[in-house]
């Protein structure tokens, strides 16, 4: 306990007042609205705070988890030990540069960056306007939608490496692939992203953003808590179609359900636990593997769970 008290005092010394919370429920910081407490939740406002907290965790051997908007994370019901560093609203400066460049701190919301780009008459980021995360999360996940992905428009990413170096990584070095990146592989913390966009008519950009928003609203269960697509798209297939064909649409375990609007989403119908979602993920995987011979790989990042174990889910069909 004394060790923890001294650690939290050291954390406090690095941060502005109000930036540290102990035993903070992560259900309040994830779009699934699921997850137990973070031992310490830190919401920094400046880069020196981010660097200081990361260095302290490294020095003290304390686990460090980086969170953006929590729109692609499933946190265990038991929560996570160590520090959760939430890079969101307080670390979200967006700067318009010369020649179509935008620089954004990691916590800037995609939606906000898209609005800045649209007003400046810069095209190319429309695809991300409806992705409910931060640019830091988008860089790590190589977030994409409707034919666009972050790697199409990112010029560089400034990162903190696990060795404590701040490095500016070029697009070529970033190893972006489908929902993967060097930052994910190597555990780099994204501090800032540089985008290179193309001049265009603001009204035309707005029209494309409106069209994409409408398509999302028609197809996706945006009125229910979720983490978006639960599974990655297997090559040559759509996860949602495979799940539908396997008869899993609407299936439910506890408060978690395969969305009846879009089978690629698992939604929290109210009171879902992380264990409900995990069991439903496994049930879907098993059914699709039996039905189509394809193993669906989760896209959602899972925090605080022991290595996967076999379960016998108590599965019920939707009424
Ligand atoms: C309704 C809905 C629709 C969605 N639609 C899409 C879509 O169309 N396309 C798509 O790709 N995704 C989609 N998603 C998923 C999600 O929004 C994206 O993956 C998004 O990029 C995650 O960003 P985030 O800030 O929420 O990251 P988080 O969910 O907070 O984190 C995701 C991962 O990135 C890491 N991370 C976050 N920030 C940093 C950082 N600064 N440095 C290092 N690591 C970091 C975390 O540790 C974690 O491993 C959707 C989600 C929802 C809820």
Coordinates of N, CA and C and ligand atoms in Angstrom, one line a residue, residues 31 65-73 87 106-107 110 127 130-146 179 183 188-191 216 220-222 226-229 265 299 301 303, ligand 1:
X31 N -16.8 3.1 -25.3 CA -18.1 3.2 -26.0 C -19.0 2.0 -25.8
X65 N -1.2 1.6 -19.9 CA -2.2 1.3 -21.0 C -2.6 2.6 -21.6
X66 N -2.6 2.7 -22.9 CA -3.0 4.0 -23.5 C -4.4 3.9 -24.1
X67 N -5.2 4.8 -23.7 CA -6.6 4.8 -24.2 C -6.9 6.1 -24.9
X68 N -7.7 6.0 -26.0 CA -8.1 7.2 -26.7 C -9.6 7.4 -26.3
X69 N -10.5 7.3 -27.3 CA -11.9 7.4 -26.9 C -12.5 6.1 -26.4
X70 N -11.7 5.1 -26.4 CA -12.2 3.8 -25.9 C -13.3 3.2 -26.8
X71 N -13.2 3.5 -28.1 CA -14.2 3.0 -29.0 C -13.8 1.7 -29.7
X72 N -12.7 1.1 -29.3 CA -12.3 -0.2 -29.8 C -11.7 -1.1 -28.8
X73 N -12.2 -0.9 -27.5 CA -11.6 -1.6 -26.4 C -12.7 -2.3 -25.6
X87 N -5.6 9.7 -23.6 CA -5.2 10.8 -24.5 C -6.5 11.2 -25.3
X106 N -2.6 13.5 -30.4 CA -3.2 12.2 -30.4 C -4.6 12.1 -29.9
X107 N -5.0 13.0 -29.0 CA -6.3 12.9 -28.4 C -7.4 13.7 -29.3
X110 N -11.5 12.3 -34.4 CA -11.6 12.3 -35.9 C -12.6 13.3 -36.4
X127 N -13.6 10.0 -44.9 CA -13.9 8.6 -44.5 C -13.9 8.5 -43.0
X130 N -16.9 9.8 -39.3 CA -17.9 9.1 -38.5 C -17.2 8.0 -37.6
X131 N -15.9 7.9 -37.6 CA -15.2 6.9 -36.8 C -15.0 7.5 -35.4
X132 N -15.7 7.0 -34.4 CA -15.8 7.7 -33.1 C -14.6 7.6 -32.2
X133 N -13.4 7.8 -32.8 CA -12.2 7.7 -32.0 C -11.3 8.9 -32.1
X134 N -10.1 8.8 -31.6 CA -9.1 9.8 -31.7 C -8.2 9.5 -32.9
X135 N -7.4 10.5 -33.2 CA -6.4 10.3 -34.3 C -5.3 9.4 -33.8
X136 N -5.0 9.4 -32.5 CA -4.0 8.4 -32.0 C -4.5 7.0 -32.2
X137 N -5.7 6.8 -31.8 CA -6.3 5.4 -32.0 C -6.4 5.0 -33.4
X138 N -6.7 6.0 -34.3 CA -6.8 5.7 -35.7 C -5.4 5.4 -36.3
X139 N -4.4 6.0 -35.8 CA -3.0 5.7 -36.3 C -2.6 4.3 -35.9
X140 N -2.9 3.9 -34.7 CA -2.5 2.6 -34.2 C -3.3 1.5 -34.9
X141 N -4.6 1.8 -35.1 CA -5.5 0.7 -35.7 C -5.5 0.8 -37.2
X142 N -4.9 1.8 -37.8 CA -5.1 2.2 -39.2 C -6.6 2.1 -39.6
X143 N -7.3 2.9 -38.8 CA -8.8 2.9 -39.0 C -9.2 3.3 -40.4
X144 N -10.2 2.7 -40.8 CA -10.7 2.9 -42.2 C -12.2 2.7 -42.4
X145 N -12.7 3.3 -43.4 CA -14.1 3.1 -43.7 C -14.4 3.6 -45.1
X146 N -15.4 2.9 -45.8 CA -15.8 3.4 -47.1 C -14.7 3.7 -48.1
X179 N -5.8 -2.8 -40.3 CA -6.0 -2.8 -38.9 C -4.7 -3.1 -38.2
X183 N 3.2 0.9 -34.7 CA 2.9 1.4 -33.4 C 2.2 0.3 -32.5
X188 N 4.4 1.5 -29.4 CA 4.7 2.9 -29.4 C 3.5 3.7 -29.0
X189 N 3.7 4.7 -28.2 CA 2.6 5.7 -27.8 C 2.6 6.8 -28.9
X190 N 1.5 7.0 -29.5 CA 1.3 8.1 -30.5 C 1.1 9.4 -29.8
X191 N 1.9 10.4 -30.1 CA 1.8 11.7 -29.5 C 1.1 12.7 -30.5
X216 N -23.9 5.3 -42.6 CA -23.7 4.7 -41.2 C -25.0 4.6 -40.5
X220 N -25.8 0.9 -39.3 CA -25.1 0.5 -38.0 C -26.0 0.8 -36.8
X221 N -25.9 0.0 -35.8 CA -26.7 0.3 -34.5 C -26.1 1.4 -33.7
X222 N -26.2 2.6 -34.2 CA -25.5 3.7 -33.5 C -26.2 4.1 -32.2
X226 N -21.5 0.0 -28.3 CA -20.7 -1.1 -29.0 C -19.3 -0.6 -29.1
X227 N -18.5 -1.4 -29.8 CA -17.1 -1.0 -30.1 C -17.0 -1.1 -31.7
X228 N -18.1 -0.9 -32.4 CA -18.0 -1.0 -33.8 C -17.9 -2.5 -34.3
X229 N -17.2 -2.7 -35.4 CA -17.1 -4.1 -35.9 C -16.4 -4.9 -34.9
X265 N -21.7 -6.2 -35.6 CA -21.5 -5.5 -34.3 C -22.1 -6.4 -33.2
X299 N -11.4 -7.7 -33.8 CA -10.8 -6.4 -34.1 C -10.7 -5.6 -32.8
X301 N -9.9 -4.6 -29.2 CA -8.7 -4.8 -28.3 C -9.2 -5.2 -26.9
X303 N -8.6 -5.9 -22.9 CA -7.7 -5.5 -21.9 C -8.0 -6.3 -20.6
Ligands
LIG1 C1 -20.1 2.9 -33.6 C2 -18.7 2.6 -34.0 C3 -18.3 2.7 -35.3 C4 -17.0 2.4 -35.7 N1 -16.6 2.4 -37.0 C5 -15.3 2.2 -37.4 C6 -15.0 2.3 -38.8 O1 -15.8 2.6 -39.6 N2 -13.7 2.0 -39.1 C7 -12.7 1.6 -38.1 O2 -11.6 1.4 -38.4 N3 -13.1 1.6 -36.8 C8 -14.4 1.8 -36.4 N4 -14.7 1.8 -35.1 C9 -13.7 1.4 -34.1 C10 -12.9 2.5 -33.5 O3 -13.6 3.7 -33.5 C11 -11.6 2.7 -34.2 O4 -10.7 1.6 -34.1 C12 -10.8 3.9 -33.6 O5 -9.7 4.2 -34.4 C13 -10.3 3.7 -32.2 O6 -9.8 4.9 -31.7 P1 -9.9 5.3 -30.1 O7 -9.3 6.6 -29.9 O8 -11.3 5.1 -29.6 O9 -8.9 4.1 -29.6 P2 -9.2 3.2 -28.3 O10 -10.4 2.4 -28.5 O11 -9.1 4.0 -27.1 O12 -7.9 2.3 -28.4 C14 -7.8 1.3 -29.4 C15 -6.3 0.8 -29.4 O13 -5.4 1.8 -29.8 C16 -4.5 2.1 -28.7 N5 -4.3 3.5 -28.6 C17 -5.3 4.5 -28.6 N6 -4.7 5.7 -28.6 C18 -3.3 5.5 -28.7 C19 -2.2 6.3 -28.7 N7 -2.3 7.7 -28.7 N8 -1.0 5.8 -28.7 C20 -0.8 4.4 -28.7 N9 -1.9 3.6 -28.7 C21 -3.1 4.1 -28.7 C22 -5.2 1.5 -27.5 O14 -4.1 1.1 -26.5 C23 -5.9 0.3 -28.0 O15 -5.1 -0.8 -28.2 C24 -16.0 2.1 -34.7 C25 -16.4 2.0 -33.4 C26 -17.7 2.3 -33.0 C27 -18.1 2.3 -31.6

